[in-house]
PDB file of C-alpha atoms (C1' of nucleotides) in Angstrom:
ATOM      1  CA  UNK A   1       2.081  -8.260 -12.088  1.00  0.00           C
ATOM      2  CA  UNK A   2       3.224  -7.952 -15.379  1.00  0.00           C
ATOM      3  CA  UNK A   3       5.297  -4.879 -16.317  1.00  0.00           C
ATOM      4  CA  UNK A   4       7.763  -4.625 -19.671  1.00  0.00           C
ATOM      5  CA  UNK A   5      10.539  -6.941 -18.824  1.00  0.00           C
ATOM      6  CA  UNK A   6       7.754  -9.919 -18.287  1.00  0.00           C
ATOM      7  CA  UNK A   7       5.365  -9.503 -21.441  1.00  0.00           C
ATOM      8  CA  UNK A   8       8.121  -8.778 -23.550  1.00  0.00           C
ATOM      9  CA  UNK A   9       9.436 -12.619 -22.281  1.00  0.00           C
ATOM     10  CA  UNK A  10       6.177 -14.003 -22.903  1.00  0.00           C
ATOM     11  CA  UNK A  11       6.275 -11.975 -26.431  1.00  0.00           C
ATOM     12  CA  UNK A  12       9.735 -13.759 -27.251  1.00  0.00           C
ATOM     13  CA  UNK A  13       8.984 -17.323 -26.213  1.00  0.00           C
ATOM     14  CA  UNK A  14       5.129 -17.175 -28.112  1.00  0.00           C
ATOM     15  CA  UNK A  15       6.478 -15.923 -31.058  1.00  0.00           C
ATOM     16  CA  UNK A  16       9.193 -18.812 -31.537  1.00  0.00           C
ATOM     17  CA  UNK A  17       6.026 -21.313 -30.443  1.00  0.00           C
ATOM     18  CA  UNK A  18       3.604 -20.746 -32.011  1.00  0.00           C
ATOM     19  CA  UNK A  19       3.418 -18.962 -34.984  1.00  0.00           C
ATOM     20  CA  UNK A  20       1.990 -20.636 -38.111  1.00  0.00           C
ATOM     21  CA  UNK A  21      -0.835 -21.934 -35.447  1.00  0.00           C
ATOM     22  CA  UNK A  22      -4.659 -22.031 -36.551  1.00  0.00           C
ATOM     23  CA  UNK A  23      -7.205 -21.050 -33.506  1.00  0.00           C
ATOM     24  CA  UNK A  24      -9.703 -24.395 -33.861  1.00  0.00           C
ATOM     25  CA  UNK A  25     -11.713 -23.391 -30.267  1.00  0.00           C
ATOM     26  CA  UNK A  26     -12.105 -20.964 -27.808  1.00  0.00           C
ATOM     27  CA  UNK A  27     -13.560 -21.248 -24.339  1.00  0.00           C
ATOM     28  CA  UNK A  28     -14.441 -18.632 -21.335  1.00  0.00           C
ATOM     29  CA  UNK A  29     -16.502 -18.656 -18.477  1.00  0.00           C
ATOM     30  CA  UNK A  30     -16.121 -15.109 -17.858  1.00  0.00           C
ATOM     31  CA  UNK A  31     -17.432 -13.509 -21.752  1.00  0.00           C
ATOM     32  CA  UNK A  32     -17.376 -10.540 -20.619  1.00  0.00           C
ATOM     33  CA  UNK A  33     -13.349 -10.221 -20.347  1.00  0.00           C
ATOM     34  CA  UNK A  34     -13.690 -10.237 -24.379  1.00  0.00           C
ATOM     35  CA  UNK A  35     -13.921  -7.229 -26.846  1.00  0.00           C
ATOM     36  CA  UNK A  36     -16.397  -7.921 -28.941  1.00  0.00           C
ATOM     37  CA  UNK A  37     -18.910 -10.109 -27.701  1.00  0.00           C
ATOM     38  CA  UNK A  38     -17.214 -13.061 -26.651  1.00  0.00           C
ATOM     39  CA  UNK A  39     -19.809 -14.934 -29.604  1.00  0.00           C
ATOM     40  CA  UNK A  40     -18.479 -12.423 -32.371  1.00  0.00           C
ATOM     41  CA  UNK A  41     -14.608 -12.897 -31.599  1.00  0.00           C
ATOM     42  CA  UNK A  42     -14.718 -16.606 -30.929  1.00  0.00           C
ATOM     43  CA  UNK A  43     -15.832 -17.001 -34.536  1.00  0.00           C
ATOM     44  CA  UNK A  44     -13.438 -14.371 -35.859  1.00  0.00           C
ATOM     45  CA  UNK A  45     -10.918 -16.458 -34.321  1.00  0.00           C
ATOM     46  CA  UNK A  46     -11.784 -19.778 -35.217  1.00  0.00           C
ATOM     47  CA  UNK A  47     -10.180 -20.551 -38.575  1.00  0.00           C
ATOM     48  CA  UNK A  48      -7.516 -17.985 -38.020  1.00  0.00           C
ATOM     49  CA  UNK A  49      -3.200 -17.915 -38.161  1.00  0.00           C
ATOM     50  CA  UNK A  50      -1.194 -16.711 -36.099  1.00  0.00           C
ATOM     51  CA  UNK A  51       1.455 -14.992 -38.093  1.00  0.00           C
ATOM     52  CA  UNK A  52       3.242 -12.600 -35.045  1.00  0.00           C
ATOM     53  CA  UNK A  53       3.727 -11.680 -31.718  1.00  0.00           C
ATOM     54  CA  UNK A  54       4.369  -7.582 -30.858  1.00  0.00           C
ATOM     55  CA  UNK A  55       4.223  -6.064 -27.370  1.00  0.00           C
ATOM     56  CA  UNK A  56       3.632  -2.432 -27.079  1.00  0.00           C
ATOM     57  CA  UNK A  57       3.591  -0.992 -23.381  1.00  0.00           C
ATOM     58  CA  UNK A  58       2.397  -3.729 -21.372  1.00  0.00           C
ATOM     59  CA  UNK A  59      -0.146  -5.283 -23.913  1.00  0.00           C
ATOM     60  CA  UNK A  60       0.779  -8.524 -26.146  1.00  0.00           C
ATOM     61  CA  UNK A  61      -0.237  -8.096 -30.238  1.00  0.00           C
ATOM     62  CA  UNK A  62      -0.961 -11.398 -31.526  1.00  0.00           C
ATOM     63  CA  UNK A  63      -1.320 -10.879 -35.446  1.00  0.00           C
ATOM     64  CA  UNK A  64      -3.717 -13.021 -37.595  1.00  0.00           C
ATOM     65  CA  UNK A  65      -3.404 -13.670 -41.263  1.00  0.00           C
ATOM     66  CA  UNK A  66      -7.026 -11.732 -40.902  1.00  0.00           C
ATOM     67  CA  UNK A  67      -6.237  -7.820 -40.454  1.00  0.00           C
ATOM     68  CA  UNK A  68      -6.997  -9.438 -37.168  1.00  0.00           C
ATOM     69  CA  UNK A  69      -5.237  -8.140 -33.743  1.00  0.00           C
ATOM     70  CA  UNK A  70      -5.639 -10.463 -30.946  1.00  0.00           C
ATOM     71  CA  UNK A  71      -4.798  -8.441 -27.460  1.00  0.00           C
ATOM     72  CA  UNK A  72      -4.006  -9.444 -24.345  1.00  0.00           C
ATOM     73  CA  UNK A  73      -3.081  -7.531 -21.073  1.00  0.00           C
ATOM     74  CA  UNK A  74      -2.348  -8.763 -17.714  1.00  0.00           C
ATOM     75  CA  UNK A  75      -3.314  -6.538 -15.487  1.00  0.00           C
ATOM     76  CA  UNK A  76      -2.159  -6.843 -12.515  1.00  0.00           C
ATOM     77  CA  UNK A  77      -2.727 -10.833 -11.916  1.00  0.00           C
ATOM     78  CA  UNK A  78      -2.913 -12.291 -15.904  1.00  0.00           C
ATOM     79  CA  UNK A  79      -1.020 -15.353 -16.747  1.00  0.00           C
ATOM     80  CA  UNK A  80      -0.084 -16.909 -19.842  1.00  0.00           C
ATOM     81  CA  UNK A  81       0.551 -20.377 -20.325  1.00  0.00           C
ATOM     82  CA  UNK A  82       1.383 -22.545 -23.658  1.00  0.00           C
ATOM     83  CA  UNK A  83       1.343 -26.080 -23.476  1.00  0.00           C
ATOM     84  CA  UNK A  84       2.524 -27.335 -26.777  1.00  0.00           C
ATOM     85  CA  UNK A  85       0.886 -31.129 -27.701  1.00  0.00           C
ATOM     86  CA  UNK A  86       4.535 -32.108 -27.061  1.00  0.00           C
ATOM     87  CA  UNK A  87       7.486 -30.243 -25.215  1.00  0.00           C
ATOM     88  CA  UNK A  88       7.783 -27.756 -22.858  1.00  0.00           C
ATOM     89  CA  UNK A  89       5.259 -25.839 -21.318  1.00  0.00           C
ATOM     90  CA  UNK A  90       6.109 -21.802 -21.024  1.00  0.00           C
ATOM     91  CA  UNK A  91       4.939 -19.802 -18.915  1.00  0.00           C
ATOM     92  CA  UNK A  92       4.821 -16.579 -17.860  1.00  0.00           C
ATOM     93  CA  UNK A  93       3.109 -13.294 -16.079  1.00  0.00           C
ATOM     94  CA  UNK A  94       1.941 -13.489 -12.709  1.00  0.00           C
ATOM     95  CA  UNK A  95       3.497 -16.444 -10.898  1.00  0.00           C
ATOM     96  CA  UNK A  96       2.248 -19.521 -10.800  1.00  0.00           C
ATOM     97  CA  UNK A  97      -0.647 -20.299  -8.556  1.00  0.00           C
ATOM     98  CA  UNK A  98      -0.725 -23.909  -6.610  1.00  0.00           C
ATOM     99  CA  UNK A  99      -2.558 -25.521  -8.953  1.00  0.00           C
ATOM    100  CA  UNK A 100      -0.539 -26.772 -11.716  1.00  0.00           C
ATOM    101  CA  UNK A 101      -3.073 -28.813 -13.406  1.00  0.00           C
ATOM    102  CA  UNK A 102      -4.599 -26.884 -16.096  1.00  0.00           C
ATOM    103  CA  UNK A 103      -7.448 -25.753 -16.851  1.00  0.00           C
ATOM    104  CA  UNK A 104      -7.675 -24.286 -12.929  1.00  0.00           C
ATOM    105  CA  UNK A 105     -10.612 -21.979 -11.451  1.00  0.00           C
ATOM    106  CA  UNK A 106      -8.571 -18.970 -12.069  1.00  0.00           C
ATOM    107  CA  UNK A 107      -8.640 -19.735 -16.181  1.00  0.00           C
ATOM    108  CA  UNK A 108     -10.938 -18.056 -17.471  1.00  0.00           C
ATOM    109  CA  UNK A 109      -9.893 -18.551 -21.328  1.00  0.00           C
ATOM    110  CA  UNK A 110      -8.648 -20.983 -23.443  1.00  0.00           C
ATOM    111  CA  UNK A 111      -7.589 -21.152 -26.660  1.00  0.00           C
ATOM    112  CA  UNK A 112      -7.229 -24.249 -28.866  1.00  0.00           C
ATOM    113  CA  UNK A 113      -5.313 -24.828 -31.416  1.00  0.00           C
ATOM    114  CA  UNK A 114      -5.581 -27.248 -34.787  1.00  0.00           C
ATOM    115  CA  UNK A 115      -2.430 -29.204 -33.520  1.00  0.00           C
ATOM    116  CA  UNK A 116      -3.274 -30.078 -30.380  1.00  0.00           C
ATOM    117  CA  UNK A 117      -1.229 -27.023 -28.723  1.00  0.00           C
ATOM    118  CA  UNK A 118      -3.093 -25.026 -26.113  1.00  0.00           C
ATOM    119  CA  UNK A 119      -2.878 -20.898 -24.767  1.00  0.00           C
ATOM    120  CA  UNK A 120      -4.382 -20.673 -21.511  1.00  0.00           C
ATOM    121  CA  UNK A 121      -5.168 -17.075 -20.225  1.00  0.00           C
ATOM    122  CA  UNK A 122      -5.127 -17.301 -15.899  1.00  0.00           C
ATOM    123  CA  UNK A 123      -6.199 -14.560 -13.679  1.00  0.00           C
ATOM    124  CA  UNK A 124      -7.181 -14.180 -10.462  1.00  0.00           C
ATOM    125  CA  UNK A 125      -8.050 -10.861 -10.467  1.00  0.00           C
ATOM    126  CA  UNK A 126      -9.877 -11.218 -13.639  1.00  0.00           C
ATOM    127  CA  UNK A 127      -8.776  -7.182 -14.646  1.00  0.00           C
ATOM    128  CA  UNK A 128      -6.845  -8.618 -17.980  1.00  0.00           C
ATOM    129  CA  UNK A 129      -9.132  -8.360 -20.757  1.00  0.00           C
ATOM    130  CA  UNK A 130      -8.392 -10.572 -24.693  1.00  0.00           C
ATOM    131  CA  UNK A 131      -9.806  -7.891 -27.421  1.00  0.00           C
ATOM    132  CA  UNK A 132     -10.324  -8.682 -31.274  1.00  0.00           C
ATOM    133  CA  UNK A 133      -9.639  -5.718 -33.146  1.00  0.00           C
ATOM    134  CA  UNK A 134      -8.728  -4.606 -37.370  1.00  0.00           C
ATOM    135  CA  UNK A 135      -5.394  -2.359 -38.102  1.00  0.00           C
ATOM    136  CA  UNK A 136      -7.615   0.427 -37.717  1.00  0.00           C
ATOM    137  CA  UNK A 137      -8.544   0.382 -34.190  1.00  0.00           C
ATOM    138  CA  UNK A 138      -4.767  -1.076 -33.723  1.00  0.00           C
ATOM    139  CA  UNK A 139      -3.221   1.768 -34.983  1.00  0.00           C
ATOM    140  CA  UNK A 140      -6.141   3.977 -32.692  1.00  0.00           C
ATOM    141  CA  UNK A 141      -5.007   2.526 -29.413  1.00  0.00           C
ATOM    142  CA  UNK A 142      -1.182   1.532 -29.936  1.00  0.00           C
ATOM    143  CA  UNK A 143      -1.113   5.743 -29.965  1.00  0.00           C
ATOM    144  CA  UNK A 144      -1.975   6.244 -26.334  1.00  0.00           C
ATOM    145  CA  UNK A 145       0.808   4.677 -25.555  1.00  0.00           C
ATOM    146  CA  UNK A 146       4.057   7.016 -24.955  1.00  0.00           C
ATOM    147  CA  UNK A 147       7.468   5.948 -25.860  1.00  0.00           C
ATOM    148  CA  UNK A 148       8.530   2.455 -25.490  1.00  0.00           C
ATOM    149  CA  UNK A 149      11.766   3.165 -22.627  1.00  0.00           C
ATOM    150  CA  UNK A 150      13.694   0.413 -24.820  1.00  0.00           C
ATOM    151  CA  UNK A 151      13.458   1.756 -27.823  1.00  0.00           C
ATOM    152  CA  UNK A 152      16.263   3.894 -29.646  1.00  0.00           C
ATOM    153  CA  UNK A 153      13.401   7.481 -29.419  1.00  0.00           C
ATOM    154  CA  UNK A 154      13.943   6.593 -26.091  1.00  0.00           C
ATOM    155  CA  UNK A 155      16.527   9.492 -25.550  1.00  0.00           C
ATOM    156  CA  UNK A 156      17.905  11.756 -22.923  1.00  0.00           C
ATOM    157  CA  UNK A 157      16.610  15.450 -24.418  1.00  0.00           C
ATOM    158  CA  UNK A 158      12.941  12.910 -24.773  1.00  0.00           C
ATOM    159  CA  UNK A 159      13.248  11.906 -21.434  1.00  0.00           C
ATOM    160  CA  UNK A 160      13.959  15.849 -19.803  1.00  0.00           C
ATOM    161  CA  UNK A 161      11.283  16.377 -22.431  1.00  0.00           C
ATOM    162  CA  UNK A 162       8.831  14.915 -20.061  1.00  0.00           C
ATOM    163  CA  UNK A 163      10.357  15.907 -17.384  1.00  0.00           C
ATOM    164  CA  UNK A 164      10.025  19.556 -18.027  1.00  0.00           C
ATOM    165  CA  UNK A 165       6.273  18.830 -19.292  1.00  0.00           C
ATOM    166  CA  UNK A 166       5.235  17.303 -16.137  1.00  0.00           C
ATOM    167  CA  UNK A 167       7.143  19.295 -13.849  1.00  0.00           C
ATOM    168  CA  UNK A 168       4.701  18.771 -10.539  1.00  0.00           C
ATOM    169  CA  UNK A 169       4.423  16.069 -10.956  1.00  0.00           C
ATOM    170  CA  UNK A 170       6.501  13.244  -8.069  1.00  0.00           C
ATOM    171  CA  UNK A 171       8.931  11.557 -10.586  1.00  0.00           C
ATOM    172  CA  UNK A 172       7.739   7.940  -9.768  1.00  0.00           C
ATOM    173  CA  UNK A 173       3.621   8.148 -10.898  1.00  0.00           C
ATOM    174  CA  UNK A 174       5.552  10.687 -14.001  1.00  0.00           C
ATOM    175  CA  UNK A 175       7.566   7.100 -15.133  1.00  0.00           C
ATOM    176  CA  UNK A 176       4.658   4.934 -14.264  1.00  0.00           C
ATOM    177  CA  UNK A 177       2.306   7.344 -16.604  1.00  0.00           C
ATOM    178  CA  UNK A 178       1.700   5.355 -19.784  1.00  0.00           C
ATOM    179  CA  UNK A 179       0.848   8.429 -21.965  1.00  0.00           C
ATOM    180  CA  UNK A 180       4.565   9.470 -21.763  1.00  0.00           C
ATOM    181  CA  UNK A 181       6.589   6.235 -20.886  1.00  0.00           C
ATOM    182  CA  UNK A 182       4.882   3.095 -21.639  1.00  0.00           C
ATOM    183  CA  UNK A 183       5.342  -0.368 -19.897  1.00  0.00           C
ATOM    184  CA  UNK A 184       7.457   0.563 -16.188  1.00  0.00           C
ATOM    185  CA  UNK A 185       4.862  -0.246 -13.695  1.00  0.00           C
ATOM    186  CA  UNK A 186       5.448   0.119 -10.179  1.00  0.00           C
ATOM    187  CA  UNK A 187       8.473  -2.267 -10.032  1.00  0.00           C
ATOM    188  CA  UNK A 188      10.973  -1.014 -12.226  1.00  0.00           C
ATOM    189  CA  UNK A 189       9.782   2.988 -11.413  1.00  0.00           C
ATOM    190  CA  UNK A 190      10.917   1.989  -7.917  1.00  0.00           C
ATOM    191  CA  UNK A 191      14.419   0.161  -8.678  1.00  0.00           C
ATOM    192  CA  UNK A 192      15.397   2.199 -11.151  1.00  0.00           C
ATOM    193  CA  UNK A 193      15.258   5.470  -8.739  1.00  0.00           C
ATOM    194  CA  UNK A 194      16.598   3.453  -5.833  1.00  0.00           C
ATOM    195  CA  UNK A 195      19.577   2.836  -8.790  1.00  0.00           C
ATOM    196  CA  UNK A 196      19.884   6.714  -9.590  1.00  0.00           C
ATOM    197  CA  UNK A 197      19.297   8.079  -5.664  1.00  0.00           C
ATOM    198  CA  UNK A 198      16.299   9.989  -6.358  1.00  0.00           C
ATOM    199  CA  UNK A 199      13.491  10.274  -4.710  1.00  0.00           C
ATOM    200  CA  UNK A 200      10.223   8.394  -5.835  1.00  0.00           C
ATOM    201  CA  UNK A 201       8.567  12.487  -4.353  1.00  0.00           C
ATOM    202  CA  UNK A 202      10.194  14.221  -6.094  1.00  0.00           C
ATOM    203  CA  UNK A 203       8.560  16.497  -8.310  1.00  0.00           C
ATOM    204  CA  UNK A 204      10.146  15.806 -11.945  1.00  0.00           C
ATOM    205  CA  UNK A 205      10.739  19.578 -12.975  1.00  0.00           C
ATOM    206  CA  UNK A 206      12.826  19.550 -10.089  1.00  0.00           C
ATOM    207  CA  UNK A 207      15.294  17.231 -11.271  1.00  0.00           C
ATOM    208  CA  UNK A 208      18.515  18.354 -12.298  1.00  0.00           C
ATOM    209  CA  UNK A 209      20.265  16.935 -16.013  1.00  0.00           C
ATOM    210  CA  UNK A 210      22.632  14.777 -14.252  1.00  0.00           C
ATOM    211  CA  UNK A 211      20.617  13.120 -12.082  1.00  0.00           C
ATOM    212  CA  UNK A 212      18.219  12.753 -15.147  1.00  0.00           C
ATOM    213  CA  UNK A 213      20.845  11.196 -16.931  1.00  0.00           C
ATOM    214  CA  UNK A 214      21.560   9.092 -14.648  1.00  0.00           C
ATOM    215  CA  UNK A 215      18.229   7.943 -13.917  1.00  0.00           C
ATOM    216  CA  UNK A 216      17.814   7.559 -18.247  1.00  0.00           C
ATOM    217  CA  UNK A 217      20.805   5.334 -17.815  1.00  0.00           C
ATOM    218  CA  UNK A 218      18.976   2.856 -15.242  1.00  0.00           C
ATOM    219  CA  UNK A 219      15.495   3.188 -16.454  1.00  0.00           C
ATOM    220  CA  UNK A 220      17.023   1.478 -19.584  1.00  0.00           C
ATOM    221  CA  UNK A 221      19.211  -1.131 -17.406  1.00  0.00           C
ATOM    222  CA  UNK A 222      16.763  -2.035 -14.610  1.00  0.00           C
ATOM    223  CA  UNK A 223      14.636  -3.455 -17.816  1.00  0.00           C
ATOM    224  CA  UNK A 224      17.550  -4.922 -20.173  1.00  0.00           C
ATOM    225  CA  UNK A 225      18.670  -6.702 -16.445  1.00  0.00           C
ATOM    226  CA  UNK A 226      15.309  -8.208 -15.800  1.00  0.00           C
ATOM    227  CA  UNK A 227      14.601  -9.055 -19.696  1.00  0.00           C
ATOM    228  CA  UNK A 228      17.802 -11.521 -19.072  1.00  0.00           C
ATOM    229  CA  UNK A 229      16.543 -13.199 -16.251  1.00  0.00           C
ATOM    230  CA  UNK A 230      13.075 -13.514 -17.698  1.00  0.00           C
ATOM    231  CA  UNK A 231      11.536 -11.094 -15.840  1.00  0.00           C
ATOM    232  CA  UNK A 232      10.709 -10.383 -12.176  1.00  0.00           C
ATOM    233  CA  UNK A 233       8.377 -13.461 -11.488  1.00  0.00           C
ATOM    234  CA  UNK A 234       8.261 -14.715 -14.233  1.00  0.00           C
ATOM    235  CA  UNK A 235       7.898 -18.876 -14.303  1.00  0.00           C
ATOM    236  CA  UNK A 236       8.889 -21.664 -16.582  1.00  0.00           C
ATOM    237  CA  UNK A 237       8.309 -24.972 -15.737  1.00  0.00           C
ATOM    238  CA  UNK A 238       8.209 -27.919 -17.115  1.00  0.00           C
ATOM    239  CA  UNK A 239       6.574 -31.446 -15.831  1.00  0.00           C
ATOM    240  CA  UNK A 240       5.596 -29.341 -13.253  1.00  0.00           C
ATOM    241  CA  UNK A 241       8.353 -28.143 -11.821  1.00  0.00           C
ATOM    242  CA  UNK A 242       8.304 -24.869 -11.059  1.00  0.00           C
ATOM    243  CA  UNK A 243      10.987 -22.059 -11.536  1.00  0.00           C
ATOM    244  CA  UNK A 244      11.009 -18.550 -10.620  1.00  0.00           C
ATOM    245  CA  UNK A 245      11.837 -15.912 -12.403  1.00  0.00           C
ATOM    246  CA  UNK A 246      15.476 -14.776 -11.558  1.00  0.00           C
ATOM    247  CA  UNK A 247      15.565 -10.949 -11.235  1.00  0.00           C
ATOM    248  CA  UNK A 248      13.522 -11.363  -7.641  1.00  0.00           C
ATOM    249  CA  UNK A 249      16.872 -11.494  -5.584  1.00  0.00           C
ATOM    250  CA  UNK A 250      17.889  -8.001  -7.419  1.00  0.00           C
ATOM    251  CA  UNK A 251      15.366  -6.383  -5.909  1.00  0.00           C
ATOM    252  CA  UNK A 252      16.636  -3.590  -3.636  1.00  0.00           C
ATOM    253  CA  UNK A 253      13.128  -1.533  -3.072  1.00  0.00           C
ATOM    254  CA  UNK A 254      10.121  -3.232  -4.371  1.00  0.00           C
ATOM    255  CA  UNK A 255       8.375  -5.240  -1.651  1.00  0.00           C
ATOM    256  CA  UNK A 256      11.156  -4.272   1.124  1.00  0.00           C
ATOM    257  CA  UNK A 257       9.248  -1.888   2.768  1.00  0.00           C
ATOM    258  CA  UNK A 258      11.129  -1.873   6.448  1.00  0.00           C
ATOM    259  CA  UNK A 259      13.571  -4.146   5.456  1.00  0.00           C
ATOM    260  CA  UNK A 260      17.494  -2.742   5.704  1.00  0.00           C
ATOM    261  CA  UNK A 261      18.411  -0.375   2.363  1.00  0.00           C
ATOM    262  CA  UNK A 262      21.326  -2.865   0.954  1.00  0.00           C
ATOM    263  CA  UNK A 263      23.878   0.015   0.342  1.00  0.00           C
ATOM    264  CA  UNK A 264      23.356   2.044   3.432  1.00  0.00           C
ATOM    265  CA  UNK A 265      21.624  -0.357   5.910  1.00  0.00           C
ATOM    266  CA  UNK A 266      18.582   2.368   6.988  1.00  0.00           C
ATOM    267  CA  UNK A 267      16.145   0.878   7.273  1.00  0.00           C
ATOM    268  CA  UNK A 268      13.331   1.603   3.484  1.00  0.00           C
ATOM    269  CA  UNK A 269      10.419   3.226   4.273  1.00  0.00           C
ATOM    270  CA  UNK A 270       6.875   2.795   2.888  1.00  0.00           C
ATOM    271  CA  UNK A 271       4.760   5.120   1.591  1.00  0.00           C
ATOM    272  CA  UNK A 272       2.009   5.803  -0.966  1.00  0.00           C
ATOM    273  CA  UNK A 273       2.468   7.595  -4.340  1.00  0.00           C
ATOM    274  CA  UNK A 274      -0.844   8.323  -6.154  1.00  0.00           C
ATOM    275  CA  UNK A 275      -2.690   5.170  -4.845  1.00  0.00           C
ATOM    276  CA  UNK A 276       0.300   2.531  -4.890  1.00  0.00           C
ATOM    277  CA  UNK A 277       2.422   2.012  -2.792  1.00  0.00           C
ATOM    278  CA  UNK A 278       6.174   3.031  -2.497  1.00  0.00           C
ATOM    279  CA  UNK A 279       8.881   1.620  -1.227  1.00  0.00           C
ATOM    280  CA  UNK A 280      12.799   3.607  -0.858  1.00  0.00           C
ATOM    281  CA  UNK A 281      15.527   5.052   1.128  1.00  0.00           C
ATOM    282  CA  UNK A 282      15.388   8.012   2.524  1.00  0.00           C
ATOM    283  CA  UNK A 283      19.122   8.248   2.916  1.00  0.00           C
ATOM    284  CA  UNK A 284      19.836   7.254  -0.575  1.00  0.00           C
ATOM    285  CA  UNK A 285      17.300   8.841  -2.656  1.00  0.00           C
ATOM    286  CA  UNK A 286      16.769  12.429  -2.093  1.00  0.00           C
TER     287      UNK A 286
ATOM    288  C1'  DC B   1     -11.806 -12.633  11.598  1.00  0.00           C
ATOM    289  C1'  DG B   2     -11.702  -8.076   9.651  1.00  0.00           C
ATOM    290  C1'  DG B   3      -8.823  -4.624   7.433  1.00  0.00           C
ATOM    291  C1'  DA B   4      -5.914  -3.315   4.361  1.00  0.00           C
ATOM    292  C1'  DG B   5      -2.362  -4.039   0.515  1.00  0.00           C
ATOM    293  C1'  DT B   6      -1.490  -6.469  -4.535  1.00  0.00           C
ATOM    294  C1'  DG B   7       3.387  -6.309 -10.338  1.00  0.00           C
ATOM    295  C1'  DT B   8      -3.068  -2.466 -13.136  1.00  0.00           C
ATOM    296  C1'  DT B   9      -5.827   1.392 -15.566  1.00  0.00           C
ATOM    297  C1'  DA B  10     -10.552   2.782 -17.029  1.00  0.00           C
ATOM    298  C1'  DG B  11     -12.859   6.178 -15.836  1.00  0.00           C
ATOM    299  C1'  DT B  12     -15.381  10.612 -12.629  1.00  0.00           C
ATOM    300  C1'  DC B  13     -14.262  14.672 -10.636  1.00  0.00           C
ATOM    301  C1'  DG B  14     -12.985  19.226  -8.838  1.00  0.00           C
TER     302       DG B  14
ATOM    303  C1'  DC C   1      -4.631  19.261 -19.496  1.00  0.00           C
ATOM    304  C1'  DC C   2      -3.410  17.808 -14.210  1.00  0.00           C
ATOM    305  C1'  DG C   3      -4.406  15.644 -10.154  1.00  0.00           C
ATOM    306  C1'  DA C   4      -6.753  12.519  -7.415  1.00  0.00           C
ATOM    307  C1'  DC C   5      -9.263   9.176  -6.063  1.00  0.00           C
ATOM    308  C1'  DT C   6     -11.983   4.855  -7.391  1.00  0.00           C
ATOM    309  C1'  DA C   7     -13.800   0.598  -9.061  1.00  0.00           C
ATOM    310  C1'  DA C   8     -13.368  -3.478 -11.469  1.00  0.00           C
ATOM    311  C1'  DC C   9     -11.678  -8.688  -7.997  1.00  0.00           C
ATOM    312  C1'  DA C  10      -9.945 -12.756  -4.966  1.00  0.00           C
ATOM    313  C1'  DC C  11      -6.393 -13.528  -2.021  1.00  0.00           C
ATOM    314  C1'  DT C  12      -2.856 -13.124   1.027  1.00  0.00           C
ATOM    315  C1'  DC C  13      -1.549 -11.534   5.210  1.00  0.00           C
ATOM    316  C1'  DC C  14      -1.083  -9.045   9.862  1.00  0.00           C
TER     317       DC C  14
END
DNA sequence: CGGAGTGTTAGTCG
DNA sequence: CCGACTAACACTCC
């Protein structure tokens, strides 16, 4: 699930809660998800302390005191749950699966901290990964990401440049191309295009200056709105009482194929772009 | 029951 | 360099 707003939400929560925590033990039933080898990563991690938590694109970056960065990618179905020794449990990423007891069968990595708190990495499909890298490899990894859509360096000019560069590509694919703009996935690409009134199939090069401006604004708006609401399917629960992320009711097209357009009432069309399900209103989006 | 589809992305091939 | 396609995996929906 997690796109930029979801990872941003987790990052904000974890930064507050885990600052200074020291790793005591790491356990995994799926060592394949670790780089370097689990046994090596585990040894390196134990004893190190969390100094900060960042986000770049959809990647969560946990900085420790030993020139060591713990990278976590949740991919499609990853979920992080932080359980403090005392107080509120926080969870983010893929919506909470039925079983609330932790660890459960989807828990593939457990990070124990010295103070008794625990971070669980759950992942139904096991696409997610954990990487432990030094500053140098971190920088190399980060080089591959395009501009952060919420940062100041993502300007209208920059956006137009990207559209020009990828003129024959379908606009939705360009929005989702992490090398161009990083952090936008299927949900927010679909939603931003709806608000801008642009068909996801439109070639990037055919987008006029006026449309580009509208799309540019809506990309930022949709992401910001979602962060305000803690993401699309972010879950936050106390004492096992689940509460869904509140962006879902605001979705205009994503996941609504075959239903009525909330703006004009036409049946929303479902198609496939670059192997990804795509929903749009053929009447509102040209 | 079978098959298609699922919020991601790395890798391969033309 | 680009775009198209696939695999990685497990579950849900029709």
